[in-house]
Amino acid sequence: KEPTATVDGIEFDNDIIIEPSASISPNPSDNYAKIEATTENDVHLKECYLTVRVKVDNPNPISIDVKDIEFDIYGDGDKYLGHGVKYNQHIGKSGNTSISIRVKVKNKEALENIVKLTKNDKITIKVSGTATIKEIKEIGLSEMEIPFNKQQVKEIPPILKKLKKLGKLIPENPHV
């Protein structure tokens, strides 16, 4: 039987980098994060991270090896946000394994896309890619690419909500 690959989840990480350095703490009174910096007007988004979980299902009675898992992430269908890749993953026999891949979103265009595409503090994120399974001679399975696609509507993290509210998500002269 042929293995399958599906996107098991897409999440914004809490690891969000803003400039200049600022301490960030929860502020439950307004459901936004509190940013403490010299002045909030100096704060802007530098980078953020998304974690994509890809589940590889192996229905075979022997273990398999995944050569690579590679994908692109888009906002609202066609606005590029980032690229993820992970190499050399071992999948046990007759089961499935969820593999987490962290992707840094840091170039100016991708960060602007997150801002522009966010509606009501939510963004539609699409992941499209392939998992390449190494050849399995014992069962006569050639190396194969398994495509996967998934689209999810995700809420942006509280710190991004706060920066968006301030109108400071993207610096005017970014060094990114």
Tab-separated table of N, CA and C in Angstrom:
chain	number	residue	atom	x	y	z
A	1	LYS	N	0.843	-1.189	0.000
A	1	LYS	CA	0.000	0.000	0.000
A	1	LYS	C	0.880	1.241	0.000
A	2	GLU	N	0.362	2.307	-0.603
A	2	GLU	CA	1.138	3.538	-0.654
A	2	GLU	C	0.914	4.387	0.597
A	3	PRO	N	1.986	4.975	1.114
A	3	PRO	CA	1.853	5.910	2.246
A	3	PRO	C	1.097	7.164	1.808
A	4	THR	N	0.555	7.892	2.772
A	4	THR	CA	-0.118	9.160	2.498
A	4	THR	C	0.479	10.249	3.379
A	5	ALA	N	0.269	11.497	2.978
A	5	ALA	CA	0.723	12.643	3.766
A	5	ALA	C	-0.382	13.688	3.780
A	6	THR	N	-0.661	14.237	4.950
A	6	THR	CA	-1.674	15.281	5.094
A	6	THR	C	-1.159	16.347	6.051
A	7	VAL	N	-1.677	17.560	5.910
A	7	VAL	CA	-1.342	18.623	6.858
A	7	VAL	C	-2.257	18.441	8.060
A	8	ASP	N	-1.634	18.252	9.221
A	8	ASP	CA	-2.353	17.964	10.459
A	8	ASP	C	-2.696	19.241	11.225
A	9	GLY	N	-1.982	20.327	10.940
A	9	GLY	CA	-2.249	21.578	11.629
A	9	GLY	C	-1.331	22.691	11.175
A	10	ILE	N	-1.803	23.931	11.338
A	10	ILE	CA	-1.036	25.137	11.021
A	10	ILE	C	-1.232	26.083	12.196
A	11	GLU	N	-0.151	26.548	12.798
A	11	GLU	CA	-0.262	27.420	13.971
A	11	GLU	C	0.729	28.576	13.896
A	12	PHE	N	0.311	29.736	14.378
A	12	PHE	CA	1.250	30.816	14.620
A	12	PHE	C	1.991	30.481	15.904
A	13	ASP	N	3.304	30.610	15.923
A	13	ASP	CA	4.071	30.434	17.155
A	13	ASP	C	3.981	31.711	17.969
A	14	ASN	N	4.205	31.588	19.268
A	14	ASN	CA	4.234	32.768	20.127
A	14	ASN	C	5.553	33.508	20.022
A	15	ASP	N	6.497	32.941	19.299
A	15	ASP	CA	7.818	33.539	19.141
A	15	ASP	C	7.758	34.579	18.018
A	16	ILE	N	7.443	35.808	18.393
A	16	ILE	CA	7.304	36.900	17.431
A	16	ILE	C	8.352	37.953	17.770
A	17	ILE	N	9.122	38.336	16.781
A	17	ILE	CA	10.217	39.279	17.009
A	17	ILE	C	9.772	40.669	16.578
A	18	ILE	N	9.911	41.622	17.500
A	18	ILE	CA	9.595	43.004	17.173
A	18	ILE	C	10.837	43.850	17.407
A	19	GLU	N	10.903	44.993	16.775
A	19	GLU	CA	12.014	45.932	16.951
A	19	GLU	C	11.468	47.251	17.423
A	20	PRO	N	12.160	48.037	18.214
A	20	PRO	CA	13.354	47.577	18.919
A	20	PRO	C	12.946	46.561	19.964
A	21	SER	N	13.915	45.989	20.660
A	21	SER	CA	13.601	44.999	21.687
A	21	SER	C	12.591	45.579	22.665
A	22	ALA	N	11.617	44.786	23.008
A	22	ALA	CA	10.580	45.240	23.926
A	22	ALA	C	10.144	44.045	24.751
A	23	SER	N	9.687	44.300	25.969
A	23	SER	CA	9.143	43.196	26.752
A	23	SER	C	7.661	43.100	26.445
A	24	ILE	N	7.176	41.888	26.331
A	24	ILE	CA	5.786	41.653	25.972
A	24	ILE	C	5.140	40.872	27.104
A	25	SER	N	4.009	41.342	27.581
A	25	SER	CA	3.308	40.604	28.635
A	25	SER	C	1.812	40.619	28.356
A	26	PRO	N	1.100	39.570	28.788
A	26	PRO	CA	-0.348	39.523	28.534
A	26	PRO	C	-1.070	40.655	29.261
A	27	ASN	N	-2.100	41.150	28.637
A	27	ASN	CA	-2.936	42.174	29.244
A	27	ASN	C	-4.378	41.717	29.073
A	28	PRO	N	-4.875	40.895	30.019
A	28	PRO	CA	-6.194	40.295	29.832
A	28	PRO	C	-7.347	41.286	29.784
A	29	SER	N	-7.146	42.499	30.269
A	29	SER	CA	-8.257	43.449	30.319
A	29	SER	C	-8.760	43.850	28.939
A	30	ASP	N	-7.887	43.827	27.917
A	30	ASP	CA	-8.360	44.200	26.584
A	30	ASP	C	-8.098	43.116	25.531
A	31	ASN	N	-7.753	41.919	26.003
A	31	ASN	CA	-7.465	40.784	25.115
A	31	ASN	C	-6.339	41.050	24.125
A	32	TYR	N	-5.478	41.953	24.443
A	32	TYR	CA	-4.303	42.223	23.624
A	32	TYR	C	-3.069	42.061	24.483
A	33	ALA	N	-1.943	41.862	23.849
A	33	ALA	CA	-0.695	41.823	24.604
A	33	ALA	C	-0.277	43.250	24.922
A	34	LYS	N	0.446	43.413	26.003
A	34	LYS	CA	0.960	44.729	26.388
A	34	LYS	C	2.413	44.810	25.939
A	35	ILE	N	2.771	45.887	25.296
A	35	ILE	CA	4.133	46.080	24.824
A	35	ILE	C	4.751	47.206	25.631
A	36	GLU	N	5.880	46.916	26.253
A	36	GLU	CA	6.576	47.951	27.012
A	36	GLU	C	7.889	48.256	26.315
A	37	ALA	N	7.962	49.404	25.689
A	37	ALA	CA	9.177	49.842	25.016
A	37	ALA	C	9.324	51.330	25.292
A	38	THR	N	10.371	51.922	24.772
A	38	THR	CA	10.585	53.349	24.981
A	38	THR	C	9.340	54.117	24.598
A	39	THR	N	8.825	53.826	23.430
A	39	THR	CA	7.545	54.373	22.986
A	39	THR	C	6.923	53.367	22.039
A	40	GLU	N	5.637	53.154	22.136
A	40	GLU	CA	4.984	52.172	21.263
A	40	GLU	C	5.125	52.560	19.793
A	41	ASN	N	5.314	53.851	19.513
A	41	ASN	CA	5.456	54.287	18.125
A	41	ASN	C	6.735	53.764	17.484
A	42	ASP	N	7.712	53.338	18.300
A	42	ASP	CA	8.972	52.833	17.757
A	42	ASP	C	8.937	51.339	17.471
A	43	VAL	N	7.869	50.676	17.828
A	43	VAL	CA	7.809	49.219	17.743
A	43	VAL	C	7.234	48.782	16.400
A	44	HIS	N	7.847	47.746	15.792
A	44	HIS	CA	7.296	47.161	14.568
A	44	HIS	C	7.666	45.681	14.479
A	45	LEU	N	6.950	44.972	13.657
A	45	LEU	CA	7.166	43.543	13.467
A	45	LEU	C	8.415	43.304	12.636
A	46	LYS	N	9.289	42.415	13.117
A	46	LYS	CA	10.480	42.044	12.365
A	46	LYS	C	10.332	40.654	11.749
A	47	GLU	N	9.824	39.702	12.538
A	47	GLU	CA	9.602	38.364	12.016
A	47	GLU	C	8.617	37.616	12.908
A	48	CYS	N	7.990	36.613	12.336
A	48	CYS	CA	7.130	35.728	13.118
A	48	CYS	C	7.304	34.319	12.558
A	49	TYR	N	6.749	33.351	13.253
A	49	TYR	CA	6.927	31.956	12.879
A	49	TYR	C	5.583	31.255	12.764
A	50	LEU	N	5.519	30.317	11.838
A	50	LEU	CA	4.383	29.418	11.709
A	50	LEU	C	4.914	27.993	11.868
A	51	THR	N	4.159	27.150	12.520
A	51	THR	CA	4.511	25.736	12.607
A	51	THR	C	3.465	24.945	11.836
A	52	VAL	N	3.950	24.119	10.914
A	52	VAL	CA	3.080	23.270	10.120
A	52	VAL	C	3.355	21.822	10.546
A	53	ARG	N	2.292	21.096	10.873
A	53	ARG	CA	2.427	19.678	11.220
A	53	ARG	C	1.938	18.847	10.038
A	54	VAL	N	2.837	17.997	9.544
A	54	VAL	CA	2.502	17.109	8.439
A	54	VAL	C	2.441	15.680	8.988
A	55	LYS	N	1.308	15.006	8.774
A	55	LYS	CA	1.151	13.628	9.243
A	55	LYS	C	1.415	12.690	8.070
A	56	VAL	N	2.371	11.773	8.264
A	56	VAL	CA	2.668	10.755	7.261
A	56	VAL	C	2.126	9.431	7.787
A	57	ASP	N	1.245	8.811	7.010
A	57	ASP	CA	0.627	7.542	7.386
A	57	ASP	C	1.285	6.417	6.597
A	58	ASN	N	1.790	5.429	7.298
A	58	ASN	CA	2.442	4.284	6.675
A	58	ASN	C	1.621	3.026	6.959
A	59	PRO	N	0.868	2.525	5.968
A	59	PRO	CA	0.046	1.338	6.182
A	59	PRO	C	0.823	0.026	6.013
A	60	ASN	N	2.120	0.110	5.746
A	60	ASN	CA	2.923	-1.079	5.446
A	60	ASN	C	3.479	-1.757	6.700
A	61	PRO	N	3.735	-3.061	6.617
A	61	PRO	CA	4.258	-3.807	7.771
A	61	PRO	C	5.757	-3.596	8.004
A	62	ILE	N	6.382	-2.706	7.237
A	62	ILE	CA	7.785	-2.346	7.470
A	62	ILE	C	7.883	-0.825	7.553
A	63	SER	N	8.902	-0.343	8.249
A	63	SER	CA	9.064	1.111	8.383
A	63	SER	C	9.519	1.716	7.058
A	64	ILE	N	9.299	3.024	6.921
A	64	ILE	CA	9.702	3.749	5.709
A	64	ILE	C	10.493	4.985	6.109
A	65	ASP	N	11.217	5.531	5.139
A	65	ASP	CA	11.969	6.762	5.369
A	65	ASP	C	11.484	7.839	4.414
A	66	VAL	N	11.284	9.013	4.970
A	66	VAL	CA	10.882	10.169	4.178
A	66	VAL	C	12.155	10.938	3.826
A	67	LYS	N	12.408	11.087	2.537
A	67	LYS	CA	13.590	11.814	2.061
A	67	LYS	C	13.465	13.286	2.424
A	68	ASP	N	12.304	13.880	2.112
A	68	ASP	CA	12.063	15.271	2.477
A	68	ASP	C	10.581	15.584	2.467
A	69	ILE	N	10.239	16.598	3.243
A	69	ILE	CA	8.904	17.187	3.234
A	69	ILE	C	9.141	18.646	2.891
A	70	GLU	N	8.519	19.114	1.828
A	70	GLU	CA	8.775	20.476	1.370
A	70	GLU	C	7.454	21.129	0.987
A	71	PHE	N	7.283	22.400	1.383
A	71	PHE	CA	6.010	23.069	1.111
A	71	PHE	C	6.177	24.582	1.084
A	72	ASP	N	5.177	25.244	0.501
A	72	ASP	CA	5.076	26.699	0.521
A	72	ASP	C	3.829	27.062	1.303
A	73	ILE	N	3.872	28.238	1.935
A	73	ILE	CA	2.736	28.737	2.705
A	73	ILE	C	2.246	30.016	2.038
A	74	TYR	N	0.913	30.106	1.863
A	74	TYR	CA	0.297	31.264	1.227
A	74	TYR	C	-0.810	31.814	2.115
A	75	GLY	N	-1.043	33.100	2.001
A	75	GLY	CA	-2.169	33.742	2.653
A	75	GLY	C	-3.211	34.081	1.609
A	76	ASP	N	-4.463	33.853	1.910
A	76	ASP	CA	-5.579	34.094	0.990
A	76	ASP	C	-5.330	33.509	-0.392
A	77	GLY	N	-4.808	32.304	-0.427
A	77	GLY	CA	-4.669	31.570	-1.676
A	77	GLY	C	-3.368	31.738	-2.419
A	78	ASP	N	-2.961	32.999	-2.712
A	78	ASP	CA	-1.802	33.151	-3.591
A	78	ASP	C	-0.735	34.135	-3.111
A	79	LYS	N	-0.865	34.675	-1.917
A	79	LYS	CA	0.138	35.622	-1.401
A	79	LYS	C	1.187	34.852	-0.607
A	80	TYR	N	2.404	34.799	-1.124
A	80	TYR	CA	3.476	33.993	-0.540
A	80	TYR	C	3.853	34.480	0.859
A	81	LEU	N	3.929	33.528	1.809
A	81	LEU	CA	4.342	33.851	3.178
A	81	LEU	C	5.656	33.180	3.558
A	82	GLY	N	5.927	31.998	3.054
A	82	GLY	CA	7.163	31.325	3.442
A	82	GLY	C	7.291	29.935	2.855
A	83	HIS	N	8.441	29.302	3.143
A	83	HIS	CA	8.780	27.984	2.614
A	83	HIS	C	9.300	27.124	3.762
A	84	GLY	N	8.874	25.879	3.798
A	84	GLY	CA	9.341	24.965	4.841
A	84	GLY	C	9.896	23.698	4.237
A	85	VAL	N	10.893	23.117	4.923
A	85	VAL	CA	11.470	21.848	4.471
A	85	VAL	C	12.030	21.098	5.679
A	86	LYS	N	11.910	19.784	5.646
A	86	LYS	CA	12.509	18.926	6.670
A	86	LYS	C	12.979	17.663	5.967
A	87	TYR	N	14.172	17.211	6.333
A	87	TYR	CA	14.792	16.063	5.675
A	87	TYR	C	14.862	14.848	6.594
A	88	ASN	N	14.939	13.680	5.960
A	88	ASN	CA	15.278	12.419	6.611
A	88	ASN	C	14.475	12.119	7.874
A	89	GLN	N	13.230	11.773	7.675
A	89	GLN	CA	12.350	11.399	8.784
A	89	GLN	C	12.013	9.912	8.675
A	90	HIS	N	12.064	9.220	9.793
A	90	HIS	CA	11.774	7.784	9.833
A	90	HIS	C	10.333	7.592	10.320
A	91	ILE	N	9.571	6.778	9.595
A	91	ILE	CA	8.183	6.496	9.946
A	91	ILE	C	8.067	5.008	10.273
A	92	GLY	N	7.583	4.696	11.462
A	92	GLY	CA	7.448	3.307	11.896
A	92	GLY	C	6.446	2.532	11.064
A	93	LYS	N	6.484	1.222	11.222
A	93	LYS	CA	5.589	0.348	10.455
A	93	LYS	C	4.151	0.465	10.942
A	94	SER	N	3.242	0.322	10.007
A	94	SER	CA	1.797	0.268	10.282
A	94	SER	C	1.315	1.346	11.241
A	95	GLY	N	1.661	2.583	10.961
A	95	GLY	CA	1.214	3.671	11.824
A	95	GLY	C	1.420	5.012	11.159
A	96	ASN	N	1.235	6.057	11.940
A	96	ASN	CA	1.458	7.388	11.379
A	96	ASN	C	2.303	8.211	12.342
A	97	THR	N	2.953	9.209	11.770
A	97	THR	CA	3.825	10.096	12.530
A	97	THR	C	3.526	11.522	12.130
A	98	SER	N	3.384	12.392	13.119
A	98	SER	CA	3.176	13.813	12.869
A	98	SER	C	4.523	14.523	13.005
A	99	ILE	N	4.903	15.263	11.982
A	99	ILE	CA	6.199	15.938	11.925
A	99	ILE	C	5.964	17.446	11.927
A	100	SER	N	6.529	18.136	12.924
A	100	SER	CA	6.372	19.598	13.020
A	100	SER	C	7.528	20.296	12.314
A	101	ILE	N	7.175	21.273	11.502
A	101	ILE	CA	8.175	22.038	10.746
A	101	ILE	C	7.917	23.513	10.999
A	102	ARG	N	8.905	24.191	11.557
A	102	ARG	CA	8.793	25.610	11.912
A	102	ARG	C	9.311	26.459	10.760
A	103	VAL	N	8.538	27.471	10.390
A	103	VAL	CA	8.888	28.328	9.255
A	103	VAL	C	8.958	29.776	9.726
A	104	LYS	N	10.076	30.423	9.429
A	104	LYS	CA	10.240	31.839	9.779
A	104	LYS	C	9.673	32.705	8.664
A	105	VAL	N	8.814	33.649	9.037
A	105	VAL	CA	8.276	34.625	8.082
A	105	VAL	C	8.964	35.934	8.430
A	106	LYS	N	9.859	36.394	7.557
A	106	LYS	CA	10.594	37.600	7.926
A	106	LYS	C	10.814	38.599	6.806
A	107	ASN	N	10.594	38.216	5.555
A	107	ASN	CA	10.843	39.236	4.530
A	107	ASN	C	9.682	40.229	4.498
A	108	LYS	N	9.979	41.431	4.103
A	108	LYS	CA	9.027	42.544	4.171
A	108	LYS	C	7.723	42.229	3.443
A	109	GLU	N	7.808	41.655	2.250
A	109	GLU	CA	6.607	41.369	1.463
A	109	GLU	C	5.707	40.352	2.172
A	110	ALA	N	6.297	39.293	2.741
A	110	ALA	CA	5.497	38.284	3.438
A	110	ALA	C	4.835	38.870	4.681
A	111	LEU	N	5.573	39.683	5.441
A	111	LEU	CA	4.996	40.311	6.632
A	111	LEU	C	3.869	41.265	6.239
A	112	GLU	N	4.068	42.017	5.161
A	112	GLU	CA	3.008	42.907	4.680
A	112	GLU	C	1.778	42.103	4.262
A	113	ASN	N	2.002	40.935	3.648
A	113	ASN	CA	0.877	40.092	3.251
A	113	ASN	C	0.061	39.652	4.459
A	114	ILE	N	0.742	39.292	5.558
A	114	ILE	CA	0.017	38.894	6.771
A	114	ILE	C	-0.864	40.050	7.240
A	115	VAL	N	-0.302	41.256	7.212
A	115	VAL	CA	-1.052	42.433	7.666
A	115	VAL	C	-2.226	42.726	6.740
A	116	LYS	N	-1.966	42.786	5.450
A	116	LYS	CA	-3.004	43.141	4.479
A	116	LYS	C	-4.126	42.114	4.416
A	117	LEU	N	-3.792	40.847	4.619
A	117	LEU	CA	-4.776	39.779	4.451
A	117	LEU	C	-5.566	39.479	5.716
A	118	THR	N	-5.151	40.061	6.832
A	118	THR	CA	-5.836	39.809	8.095
A	118	THR	C	-7.151	40.572	8.133
A	119	LYS	N	-8.237	39.820	8.290
A	119	LYS	CA	-9.578	40.420	8.375
A	119	LYS	C	-10.188	39.954	9.682
A	120	ASN	N	-10.644	40.892	10.500
A	120	ASN	CA	-11.226	40.544	11.798
A	120	ASN	C	-10.266	39.690	12.626
A	121	ASP	N	-8.972	40.051	12.567
A	121	ASP	CA	-7.911	39.359	13.313
A	121	ASP	C	-7.735	37.902	12.898
A	122	LYS	N	-8.164	37.554	11.673
A	122	LYS	CA	-7.997	36.199	11.154
A	122	LYS	C	-7.392	36.269	9.760
A	123	ILE	N	-6.694	35.185	9.392
A	123	ILE	CA	-6.108	35.095	8.062
A	123	ILE	C	-6.298	33.671	7.548
A	124	THR	N	-6.587	33.541	6.260
A	124	THR	CA	-6.699	32.221	5.637
A	124	THR	C	-5.308	31.811	5.174
A	125	ILE	N	-4.831	30.688	5.692
A	125	ILE	CA	-3.486	30.201	5.365
A	125	ILE	C	-3.606	28.888	4.607
A	126	LYS	N	-2.844	28.781	3.506
A	126	LYS	CA	-2.827	27.558	2.695
A	126	LYS	C	-1.412	26.998	2.682
A	127	VAL	N	-1.312	25.690	2.866
A	127	VAL	CA	-0.033	24.982	2.772
A	127	VAL	C	-0.130	24.021	1.602
A	128	SER	N	0.865	24.060	0.717
A	128	SER	CA	0.872	23.197	-0.459
A	128	SER	C	2.278	22.641	-0.647
A	129	GLY	N	2.395	21.304	-0.692
A	129	GLY	CA	3.729	20.727	-0.842
A	129	GLY	C	3.708	19.243	-1.120
A	130	THR	N	4.874	18.606	-0.906
A	130	THR	CA	5.025	17.170	-1.133
A	130	THR	C	5.888	16.541	-0.052
A	131	ALA	N	5.632	15.257	0.179
A	131	ALA	CA	6.508	14.419	1.003
A	131	ALA	C	7.101	13.391	0.049
A	132	THR	N	8.428	13.297	0.010
A	132	THR	CA	9.084	12.333	-0.867
A	132	THR	C	9.504	11.118	-0.042
A	133	ILE	N	8.936	9.958	-0.390
A	133	ILE	CA	9.221	8.702	0.303
A	133	ILE	C	10.357	7.998	-0.444
A	134	LYS	N	11.368	7.554	0.298
A	134	LYS	CA	12.481	6.830	-0.321
A	134	LYS	C	12.002	5.467	-0.817
A	135	GLU	N	12.724	4.933	-1.779
A	135	GLU	CA	12.414	3.618	-2.346
A	135	GLU	C	12.397	2.552	-1.244
A	136	ILE	N	11.426	1.629	-1.345
A	136	ILE	CA	11.348	0.496	-0.413
A	136	ILE	C	11.431	-0.775	-1.262
A	137	LYS	N	12.632	-1.287	-1.405
A	137	LYS	CA	12.858	-2.446	-2.276
A	137	LYS	C	12.099	-3.675	-1.800
A	138	GLU	N	11.980	-3.859	-0.482
A	138	GLU	CA	11.344	-5.062	0.066
A	138	GLU	C	9.907	-5.247	-0.410
A	139	ILE	N	9.217	-4.167	-0.695
A	139	ILE	CA	7.828	-4.290	-1.152
A	139	ILE	C	7.643	-3.738	-2.578
A	140	GLY	N	8.768	-3.454	-3.240
A	140	GLY	CA	8.711	-3.010	-4.628
A	140	GLY	C	8.136	-1.615	-4.823
A	141	LEU	N	8.328	-0.749	-3.829
A	141	LEU	CA	7.814	0.619	-3.923
A	141	LEU	C	8.940	1.557	-4.350
A	142	SER	N	8.776	2.212	-5.497
A	142	SER	CA	9.770	3.170	-5.984
A	142	SER	C	9.670	4.463	-5.190
A	143	GLU	N	10.743	5.273	-5.261
A	143	GLU	CA	10.674	6.596	-4.624
A	143	GLU	C	9.453	7.310	-5.187
A	144	MET	N	8.714	7.966	-4.297
A	144	MET	CA	7.487	8.616	-4.743
A	144	MET	C	7.271	9.933	-4.021
A	145	GLU	N	6.630	10.865	-4.716
A	145	GLU	CA	6.235	12.139	-4.125
A	145	GLU	C	4.749	12.087	-3.825
A	146	ILE	N	4.405	12.450	-2.578
A	146	ILE	CA	3.006	12.472	-2.171
A	146	ILE	C	2.601	13.930	-1.981
A	147	PRO	N	1.700	14.443	-2.804
A	147	PRO	CA	1.284	15.845	-2.646
A	147	PRO	C	0.328	16.015	-1.464
A	148	PHE	N	0.372	17.200	-0.850
A	148	PHE	CA	-0.600	17.542	0.184
A	148	PHE	C	-0.948	19.018	0.091
A	149	ASN	N	-2.170	19.337	0.466
A	149	ASN	CA	-2.680	20.714	0.476
A	149	ASN	C	-3.634	20.859	1.645
A	150	LYS	N	-3.615	22.002	2.274
A	150	LYS	CA	-4.587	22.276	3.335
A	150	LYS	C	-4.745	23.781	3.451
A	151	GLN	N	-5.967	24.188	3.715
A	151	GLN	CA	-6.266	25.601	3.940
A	151	GLN	C	-6.998	25.711	5.271
A	152	GLN	N	-6.585	26.678	6.101
A	152	GLN	CA	-7.225	26.900	7.396
A	152	GLN	C	-7.336	28.390	7.652
A	153	VAL	N	-8.400	28.782	8.345
A	153	VAL	CA	-8.532	30.158	8.819
A	153	VAL	C	-7.953	30.184	10.220
A	154	LYS	N	-6.963	31.063	10.446
A	154	LYS	CA	-6.276	31.129	11.733
A	154	LYS	C	-6.402	32.526	12.323
A	155	GLU	N	-6.552	32.568	13.633
A	155	GLU	CA	-6.545	33.853	14.340
A	155	GLU	C	-5.097	34.268	14.550
A	156	ILE	N	-4.813	35.557	14.360
A	156	ILE	CA	-3.445	36.013	14.575
A	156	ILE	C	-3.186	36.130	16.081
A	157	PRO	N	-1.921	35.970	16.507
A	157	PRO	CA	-1.593	36.040	17.936
A	157	PRO	C	-1.875	37.429	18.527
A	158	PRO	N	-2.080	37.499	19.855
A	158	PRO	CA	-2.389	38.779	20.514
A	158	PRO	C	-1.393	39.896	20.223
A	159	ILE	N	-0.104	39.586	20.146
A	159	ILE	CA	0.880	40.652	19.896
A	159	ILE	C	0.686	41.244	18.504
A	160	LEU	N	0.321	40.411	17.521
A	160	LEU	CA	0.060	40.949	16.180
A	160	LEU	C	-1.202	41.796	16.167
A	161	LYS	N	-2.199	41.395	16.964
A	161	LYS	CA	-3.421	42.208	17.081
A	161	LYS	C	-3.077	43.584	17.632
A	162	LYS	N	-2.231	43.616	18.667
A	162	LYS	CA	-1.846	44.878	19.301
A	162	LYS	C	-1.074	45.756	18.314
A	163	LEU	N	-0.104	45.162	17.621
A	163	LEU	CA	0.675	45.939	16.655
A	163	LEU	C	-0.196	46.437	15.507
A	164	LYS	N	-1.137	45.604	15.068
A	164	LYS	CA	-2.055	46.019	13.993
A	164	LYS	C	-2.901	47.197	14.467
A	165	LYS	N	-3.399	47.097	15.700
A	165	LYS	CA	-4.222	48.169	16.273
A	165	LYS	C	-3.433	49.485	16.321
A	166	LEU	N	-2.130	49.377	16.610
A	166	LEU	CA	-1.274	50.563	16.651
A	166	LEU	C	-0.879	51.039	15.253
A	167	GLY	N	-1.136	50.206	14.243
A	167	GLY	CA	-0.716	50.548	12.884
A	167	GLY	C	0.782	50.445	12.707
A	168	LYS	N	1.430	49.578	13.500
A	168	LYS	CA	2.887	49.493	13.501
A	168	LYS	C	3.400	48.106	13.145
A	169	LEU	N	2.660	47.365	12.360
A	169	LEU	CA	3.126	46.018	12.035
A	169	LEU	C	4.349	46.032	11.130
A	170	ILE	N	4.421	46.958	10.223
A	170	ILE	CA	5.527	46.963	9.267
A	170	ILE	C	6.292	48.289	9.403
A	171	PRO	N	7.628	48.228	9.544
A	171	PRO	CA	8.410	49.454	9.638
A	171	PRO	C	8.416	50.184	8.297
A	172	GLU	N	8.552	51.511	8.365
A	172	GLU	CA	8.572	52.284	7.119
A	172	GLU	C	9.845	52.048	6.347
A	173	ASN	N	10.967	51.870	7.025
A	173	ASN	CA	12.254	51.602	6.387
A	173	ASN	C	12.854	50.343	6.988
A	174	PRO	N	12.262	49.163	6.695
A	174	PRO	CA	12.739	47.945	7.328
A	174	PRO	C	14.132	47.552	6.851
A	175	HIS	N	14.866	46.914	7.752
A	175	HIS	CA	16.184	46.389	7.401
A	175	HIS	C	16.080	44.923	7.050
A	176	VAL	N	14.882	44.507	6.664
A	176	VAL	CA	14.627	43.093	6.393
A	176	VAL	C	14.730	42.843	4.895
